[in-house]
Coordinates of C-alpha atoms and ligand atoms in Angstrom, one line a residue:
M210 CA 18.0 25.6 -4.9
N211 CA 18.8 29.3 -4.7
V212 CA 22.4 30.2 -4.4
S213 CA 22.2 31.8 -0.9
R214 CA 20.5 28.7 0.4
R215 CA 23.1 26.5 -1.2
A216 CA 25.8 28.5 0.4
L217 CA 24.2 28.0 3.8
L218 CA 24.3 24.2 3.5
V219 CA 27.5 23.7 5.4
T220 CA 28.5 21.1 7.9
A221 CA 27.9 21.6 11.6
A222 CA 31.7 21.9 11.8
G223 CA 31.7 24.5 9.0
A224 CA 33.1 22.5 6.2
A225 CA 32.5 22.8 2.4
A226 CA 29.1 23.8 1.0
V227 CA 26.8 21.1 -0.4
G228 CA 25.7 21.8 -4.0
P229 CA 22.9 20.2 -5.9
V230 CA 23.5 16.5 -6.5
T231 CA 24.7 16.5 -10.1
E232 CA 26.9 14.1 -12.1
A233 CA 29.7 16.6 -11.7
S234 CA 29.5 16.8 -7.9
A235 CA 29.2 13.0 -7.8
A236 CA 32.6 12.6 -9.5
P237 CA 35.3 11.3 -7.2
A238 CA 37.1 14.1 -5.4
A239 CA 40.6 13.0 -4.4
E240 CA 41.5 15.8 -2.0
A241 CA 44.5 15.8 0.2
G242 CA 43.8 14.7 3.7
R243 CA 40.5 13.0 2.9
A244 CA 39.9 9.3 3.1
E245 CA 40.5 7.7 -0.3
T246 CA 37.4 5.6 -0.3
G247 CA 35.1 8.4 0.9
G248 CA 33.8 11.7 -0.3
R249 CA 34.8 15.2 0.5
A250 CA 33.2 15.0 3.9
E251 CA 35.0 11.8 4.8
T252 CA 37.9 13.3 6.7
G253 CA 39.7 11.6 9.5
A254 CA 38.1 14.0 11.9
T255 CA 34.6 13.0 10.7
L256 CA 35.4 9.3 11.1
R257 CA 36.8 10.0 14.6
T258 CA 33.6 11.9 15.5
L259 CA 31.4 9.0 14.3
S260 CA 33.6 6.5 16.2
A261 CA 33.2 8.5 19.3
A262 CA 29.5 8.7 18.9
A263 CA 29.3 4.9 18.4
D264 CA 31.4 4.4 21.5
Y265 CA 29.1 6.7 23.4
A266 CA 26.0 4.8 22.2
V267 CA 27.5 1.5 23.2
A268 CA 28.4 2.8 26.7
K269 CA 24.9 4.3 27.1
V270 CA 23.1 1.1 25.9
R271 CA 25.4 -1.0 28.2
A272 CA 24.5 1.1 31.2
V273 CA 20.8 1.4 30.5
A274 CA 19.9 -2.1 29.2
P275 CA 19.8 -3.9 32.6
R276 CA 16.9 -1.7 33.7
V277 CA 15.0 -1.7 30.4
T278 CA 11.7 -3.4 31.2
G279 CA 9.9 -3.4 27.8
F280 CA 10.1 -1.8 24.4
P281 CA 11.2 1.8 24.7
V282 CA 8.7 4.1 22.9
G283 CA 10.0 7.5 23.8
T284 CA 11.4 9.5 26.7
R285 CA 9.6 11.5 29.4
F286 CA 12.1 13.9 31.0
E287 CA 15.0 11.8 29.7
K288 CA 13.8 8.4 30.9
W289 CA 12.4 5.7 28.6
T290 CA 8.7 4.9 28.7
Y291 CA 7.7 1.5 27.6
S292 CA 5.3 -0.6 25.7
R293 CA 4.9 -4.3 26.7
G294 CA 3.7 -5.5 23.3
G295 CA 6.0 -3.3 21.1
D296 CA 3.6 -0.8 19.7
W297 CA 5.0 0.0 16.2
V298 CA 8.5 0.5 17.6
G299 CA 9.3 -2.9 19.2
G300 CA 11.9 -3.8 16.5
F301 CA 14.2 -0.9 17.4
W302 CA 15.4 -1.9 20.8
P303 CA 16.5 -5.4 19.7
G304 CA 17.8 -3.7 16.6
T305 CA 19.9 -1.3 18.6
L306 CA 21.2 -4.2 20.7
W307 CA 22.2 -6.0 17.5
M308 CA 24.0 -2.9 16.3
T309 CA 25.9 -2.5 19.6
Y310 CA 26.7 -6.2 19.5
L311 CA 28.2 -5.9 16.0
Y312 CA 30.2 -2.8 16.9
S313 CA 31.5 -4.0 20.3
G314 CA 31.6 -7.8 19.8
D315 CA 30.2 -8.1 23.3
D316 CA 28.0 -11.2 23.6
T317 CA 26.0 -9.6 26.4
F318 CA 24.3 -7.4 23.8
R319 CA 23.7 -10.4 21.6
A320 CA 21.9 -12.2 24.5
R321 CA 19.8 -9.1 25.3
A322 CA 18.9 -8.7 21.6
V323 CA 17.7 -12.3 21.5
E324 CA 15.7 -11.9 24.7
S325 CA 14.1 -8.7 23.6
A326 CA 13.3 -9.9 20.1
R327 CA 11.6 -13.0 21.5
N328 CA 9.1 -10.8 23.3
L329 CA 7.8 -9.7 19.9
A330 CA 6.6 -13.3 19.1
P331 CA 2.9 -12.6 19.6
R332 CA 3.0 -9.8 17.0
Q333 CA 3.7 -12.3 14.1
T334 CA 0.0 -12.8 13.6
D335 CA -1.0 -9.2 14.1
T336 CA -3.1 -8.1 11.1
T337 CA -4.2 -4.8 12.7
T338 CA -1.2 -2.7 11.5
H339 CA 1.2 -2.2 8.5
D340 CA 4.1 -1.9 11.0
L341 CA 5.3 -5.5 10.7
G342 CA 8.4 -4.5 8.8
F343 CA 9.5 -2.0 11.4
L344 CA 8.7 -4.7 14.0
F345 CA 10.4 -7.7 12.5
Y346 CA 13.1 -6.6 10.1
P347 CA 15.7 -5.0 12.5
S348 CA 14.9 -7.7 15.1
W349 CA 14.0 -11.1 13.7
V350 CA 15.4 -10.9 10.2
T351 CA 18.6 -9.6 11.6
A352 CA 18.5 -12.3 14.3
W353 CA 18.2 -14.9 11.6
R354 CA 21.0 -13.4 9.6
L355 CA 23.3 -13.2 12.6
T356 CA 22.5 -16.5 14.3
G357 CA 21.2 -18.7 11.5
D358 CA 18.5 -20.0 13.9
D359 CA 15.5 -20.9 11.9
E360 CA 12.8 -19.8 14.4
W361 CA 13.6 -16.1 13.4
R362 CA 13.3 -16.8 9.7
T363 CA 10.0 -18.6 10.0
G364 CA 8.6 -16.0 12.4
A365 CA 9.5 -13.2 10.0
I366 CA 7.8 -15.0 7.2
R367 CA 4.7 -15.4 9.4
A368 CA 4.8 -11.6 10.0
A369 CA 5.0 -11.1 6.2
D370 CA 1.9 -13.3 5.9
S371 CA 0.1 -11.1 8.3
L372 CA 1.2 -7.9 6.4
I373 CA 0.0 -9.1 2.9
R374 CA -3.5 -9.6 4.3
R375 CA -3.7 -5.8 4.4
Y376 CA -3.3 -5.4 0.7
N377 CA -6.1 -3.8 -1.2
P378 CA -6.0 -5.0 -4.8
R379 CA -8.5 -2.5 -6.0
G380 CA -6.3 0.4 -5.1
G381 CA -3.0 -1.5 -5.3
F382 CA -1.9 -0.5 -1.7
I383 CA -1.2 -1.8 1.7
R384 CA -3.6 -0.3 4.2
A385 CA -1.7 1.5 7.0
W386 CA -4.0 1.7 10.0
G387 CA -6.9 -0.2 11.6
A388 CA -8.1 -3.7 12.0
L389 CA -9.1 -5.5 8.8
N390 CA -12.8 -5.4 9.8
D391 CA -12.6 -1.7 10.7
T392 CA -14.0 0.6 8.0
A393 CA -12.3 3.7 9.5
N394 CA -8.9 4.4 7.7
A395 CA -9.6 1.5 5.3
G396 CA -8.3 3.5 2.3
R397 CA -5.5 5.3 4.2
V398 CA -2.0 5.0 2.9
I399 CA 1.1 6.5 4.5
I400 CA 4.6 7.2 3.2
D401 CA 6.0 5.2 6.2
T402 CA 4.8 1.9 4.7
M403 CA 7.7 2.1 2.3
M404 CA 9.8 0.9 5.2
N405 CA 7.7 -2.2 5.7
L406 CA 8.1 -3.6 2.2
D407 CA 11.6 -5.1 2.8
L408 CA 10.0 -7.8 5.0
L409 CA 8.0 -8.9 2.0
A410 CA 11.1 -9.0 -0.2
F411 CA 12.7 -11.1 2.4
A412 CA 9.8 -13.5 2.5
S413 CA 9.8 -13.9 -1.3
R414 CA 13.5 -14.7 -1.3
Q415 CA 13.2 -17.2 1.6
T416 CA 10.1 -19.0 0.3
G417 CA 10.5 -18.7 -3.4
D418 CA 7.0 -17.4 -3.6
P419 CA 6.8 -14.2 -5.6
A420 CA 3.5 -13.1 -4.1
Y421 CA 5.0 -11.1 -1.2
L422 CA 7.4 -9.1 -3.4
D423 CA 4.6 -8.6 -6.0
I424 CA 2.5 -6.9 -3.3
A425 CA 5.5 -4.8 -2.2
V426 CA 6.1 -3.7 -5.8
A427 CA 2.4 -2.9 -6.4
H428 CA 2.3 -0.8 -3.2
A429 CA 5.6 0.9 -4.1
K430 CA 4.3 1.8 -7.6
T431 CA 1.1 3.2 -6.1
A432 CA 3.1 5.2 -3.6
Q433 CA 5.4 6.4 -6.4
R434 CA 2.4 7.6 -8.3
V435 CA 0.6 9.5 -5.6
F436 CA 3.1 10.7 -3.0
P437 CA 5.9 12.7 -4.7
R438 CA 4.9 16.2 -5.8
P439 CA 6.7 17.8 -8.8
D440 CA 9.3 19.3 -6.5
G441 CA 10.1 15.9 -4.8
S442 CA 8.4 16.7 -1.5
T443 CA 5.7 14.2 -0.1
P444 CA 2.7 14.4 2.1
H445 CA 2.4 12.1 5.0
V446 CA -0.9 10.5 4.0
F447 CA -2.8 9.7 0.8
D448 CA -6.4 8.5 0.9
F449 CA -8.2 6.2 -1.5
D450 CA -11.7 5.0 -1.7
P451 CA -11.2 1.5 -0.2
D452 CA -14.1 0.0 -2.2
T453 CA -13.3 1.3 -5.7
G454 CA -9.6 2.0 -5.2
A455 CA -10.1 5.5 -6.6
P456 CA -7.5 8.1 -5.4
L457 CA -9.0 10.8 -3.1
G458 CA -6.1 13.0 -2.2
P459 CA -3.3 13.9 0.2
A460 CA -3.7 14.4 3.9
T461 CA -1.6 14.4 7.0
V462 CA -1.6 13.2 10.6
Q463 CA 2.0 13.8 11.8
G464 CA 2.9 16.6 9.3
Y465 CA 1.7 20.3 9.4
D466 CA -0.9 19.9 6.7
A467 CA -1.8 18.1 3.5
S468 CA 0.5 20.3 1.5
S469 CA 3.5 20.2 3.9
C470 CA 6.4 17.8 4.0
W471 CA 6.9 16.0 7.3
S472 CA 10.6 15.4 7.5
R473 CA 10.5 11.9 9.0
G474 CA 8.0 10.8 6.3
Q475 CA 10.3 12.2 3.6
A476 CA 13.2 10.2 5.2
W477 CA 11.1 7.0 5.3
G478 CA 10.4 7.6 1.6
I479 CA 14.1 8.1 0.7
Y480 CA 15.2 5.0 2.5
G481 CA 12.2 2.9 1.4
F482 CA 12.3 3.6 -2.3
T483 CA 16.1 3.0 -2.3
T484 CA 15.5 -0.4 -0.7
M485 CA 12.9 -1.3 -3.3
Y486 CA 15.3 -0.4 -6.0
R487 CA 17.9 -2.7 -4.4
R488 CA 15.4 -5.6 -4.1
T489 CA 14.0 -5.3 -7.6
G490 CA 16.5 -3.5 -9.8
D491 CA 13.7 -1.2 -10.9
T492 CA 15.5 2.0 -11.6
G493 CA 12.2 3.9 -11.4
F494 CA 12.3 3.4 -7.6
R495 CA 15.9 4.7 -7.5
D496 CA 14.8 7.8 -9.5
T497 CA 12.0 8.4 -7.0
A498 CA 14.4 8.0 -4.1
R499 CA 16.6 10.6 -5.8
R500 CA 13.8 13.1 -6.2
L501 CA 12.8 12.8 -2.6
A502 CA 16.5 13.0 -1.5
D503 CA 17.2 16.1 -3.6
Y504 CA 14.2 17.9 -2.1
A505 CA 15.2 17.0 1.5
I506 CA 18.8 18.0 1.0
E507 CA 17.8 21.3 -0.3
A508 CA 15.4 21.8 2.6
L509 CA 18.1 21.0 5.2
T510 CA 19.0 23.8 7.5
P511 CA 22.7 24.8 7.9
D512 CA 23.0 22.7 11.1
H513 CA 22.0 19.6 9.2
V514 CA 19.4 18.5 11.8
P515 CA 16.0 18.4 10.0
V516 CA 13.1 20.5 11.3
W517 CA 10.1 18.4 12.0
D518 CA 8.3 19.6 8.8
Y519 CA 10.1 21.2 6.0
R520 CA 7.1 23.4 5.2
A521 CA 5.8 24.3 8.6
P522 CA 5.3 28.0 9.0
Q523 CA 8.1 28.4 11.5
Q524 CA 10.7 26.6 9.5
P525 CA 13.6 26.9 9.3
Y526 CA 13.4 28.0 13.0
D527 CA 11.1 25.2 14.1
V528 CA 11.5 22.3 16.5
K529 CA 13.8 19.6 15.3
D530 CA 13.5 15.9 14.6
A531 CA 16.9 14.3 14.8
S532 CA 15.3 10.9 14.0
A533 CA 14.5 12.2 10.6
G534 CA 18.2 13.0 10.2
A535 CA 19.3 9.6 11.2
I536 CA 16.9 7.8 8.9
M537 CA 17.7 10.2 6.0
A538 CA 21.5 9.6 6.5
C539 CA 21.0 5.8 6.2
G540 CA 18.9 6.3 3.1
L541 CA 21.4 8.7 1.5
L542 CA 24.3 6.3 2.2
D543 CA 22.3 3.6 0.5
L544 CA 21.4 5.9 -2.4
H545 CA 25.1 6.7 -2.8
A546 CA 25.8 3.0 -3.1
A547 CA 22.9 2.6 -5.6
T548 CA 23.8 5.6 -7.8
G549 CA 27.6 6.2 -7.3
R550 CA 26.7 9.9 -6.6
R551 CA 29.2 10.9 -4.0
A552 CA 27.2 14.0 -2.9
Y553 CA 24.6 11.8 -1.2
R554 CA 27.3 10.2 0.9
D555 CA 28.8 13.6 1.7
V556 CA 25.4 14.9 3.0
A557 CA 24.8 11.7 4.9
L558 CA 28.2 12.2 6.7
R559 CA 27.4 15.8 7.5
I560 CA 24.1 14.8 9.0
L561 CA 25.6 12.0 11.1
T562 CA 28.4 14.4 12.2
A563 CA 25.7 17.0 13.1
L564 CA 23.8 14.4 15.1
A565 CA 27.0 13.3 16.9
E566 CA 28.0 16.9 17.7
T567 CA 24.7 18.5 18.5
C568 CA 22.1 15.9 19.3
L569 CA 23.6 13.3 21.7
T570 CA 22.6 13.1 25.3
R571 CA 26.2 13.4 26.4
N572 CA 25.8 16.1 29.0
S573 CA 23.1 14.2 31.0
A574 CA 23.9 11.4 33.3
R575 CA 20.1 11.0 33.7
A576 CA 19.3 10.4 30.0
E577 CA 18.6 6.8 29.0
A578 CA 18.6 7.3 25.2
V579 CA 21.5 8.1 22.9
V580 CA 19.9 10.8 20.7
A581 CA 17.9 13.8 21.9
R582 CA 16.0 16.4 20.0
C583 CA 13.5 14.1 18.2
T584 CA 9.8 14.9 17.6
R585 CA 7.2 12.2 17.6
N586 CA 4.0 14.0 16.7
R587 CA 4.1 17.8 16.6
P588 CA 0.4 18.4 15.7
G589 CA -0.6 16.0 18.5
E590 CA 1.6 17.9 20.9
D591 CA 3.0 14.4 21.7
G592 CA 6.7 14.1 22.2
I593 CA 8.3 17.4 21.2
E594 CA 12.2 17.2 21.1
I595 CA 12.3 14.0 23.2
S596 CA 14.3 10.8 22.5
L597 CA 12.9 8.1 20.3
P598 CA 14.1 4.5 19.9
Y599 CA 14.3 4.7 16.1
A600 CA 16.7 7.7 16.3
D601 CA 19.1 5.6 18.4
Y602 CA 18.7 2.6 16.0
Y603 CA 19.2 4.5 12.8
L604 CA 22.1 6.6 14.2
L605 CA 23.9 3.4 14.9
E606 CA 22.9 1.8 11.6
G607 CA 24.1 4.9 9.8
I608 CA 27.4 5.1 11.7
L609 CA 28.1 1.4 11.1
R610 CA 27.2 1.8 7.4
V611 CA 30.2 4.1 7.3
L612 CA 32.6 2.4 9.7
R613 CA 31.6 -1.2 9.4
P614 CA 29.6 -1.7 6.2
A615 CA 30.3 -5.5 6.1
D616 CA 28.7 -5.9 9.5
V617 CA 25.6 -3.9 8.5
D618 CA 25.4 -6.0 5.4
R619 CA 25.5 -9.2 7.6
A620 CA 22.7 -7.8 9.7
I621 CA 20.2 -6.3 7.2
D622 CA 21.5 -7.2 3.7
L623 CA 22.8 -4.3 1.8
S624 CA 23.2 -6.2 -1.5
Q625 CA 22.7 -4.3 -4.8
P626 CA 20.7 -5.8 -7.7
S627 CA 22.7 -8.1 -9.8
Ligands
LIG784 N1 6.0 5.4 11.6 C1 5.5 6.3 12.5 C2 6.4 7.4 12.7 O1 7.4 7.6 12.0 O2 6.1 8.2 13.6

């Protein structure tokens, strides 16, 4: 990180600069006026900002939920558009309802979460996508953890059974896209899949069968080998020969190009590798998460809202993806818990503060989402600075990780390796 860039890494509110994440900067900083349990960014003002954002999210979801007719996939001129079957995002609306339930204690949210999650049932046996973790973890695993009702647990395990069918043992990877009998994309691996592995860890714990976690670990080790570049950035895609398992090289679909760094993909990687460390105790996964995190922190613009691709030609003055910020903040909070390095928590708090101050839909009575300024697929010219359901979900998860960590632990299991 060059010094001028480092000096620019300030909070949206103009607080202290963020330095590189070193042992020294990770040391506890007991500064007057700061929360004792938190880092340098954890002031009372920050916590009030995050509480106000959570209050806003709860009020918005309460107002909008009665007219939600399916699984929100993104907004068109501020109104949700829907998928009936859930697309890859169907876990996030029930997940958001679970988070609003935990924060508010209002049983109406709980009932809506159950109703929405049930509509994902047909996807348990879907073998055409890797997205089963996105679909079933924040919805059904959380439902099981919060209700104890066994239908959710068995359904999530069934979804894990579908996911492991996509494992290619020759290359040691879970195929991302396409039906099993479709040769197109058969060797295509994407960084996003790191987020689907926790469903497999869950299935191994619940069944006592190590096969699920073994596949998750094999995939994560492959991803660890091929995705991170020496500077800690990642491409969106890596292709293999599906027949021999031989690596072919990086590519992209949602990033700028094969040598760029799509910010949401980088955030999936930070969060996913940290989770795999927590589920396995393999410190190599934690080290990889750190490399990805350090790159993304350095690439953040002073406003702490990620550009859609850290290496697109127009960055740092390019369109934003607030969803990348929300996901990255959750990953950094987890990485702080996994490493003890306070600077990760500080940056996470600054990102969440920036999202709360500059990305909420507050000024629009028309808006149905909580978070604005997200970008779905810039190269596809599809959804530029719109709202996306995963931004709402991860913003709430991130804020609750700060304000209500025990509740988030109940919902998604934040346990550290023993
Ligand atoms: N997992 C797809 C995306 O992040 O857009």
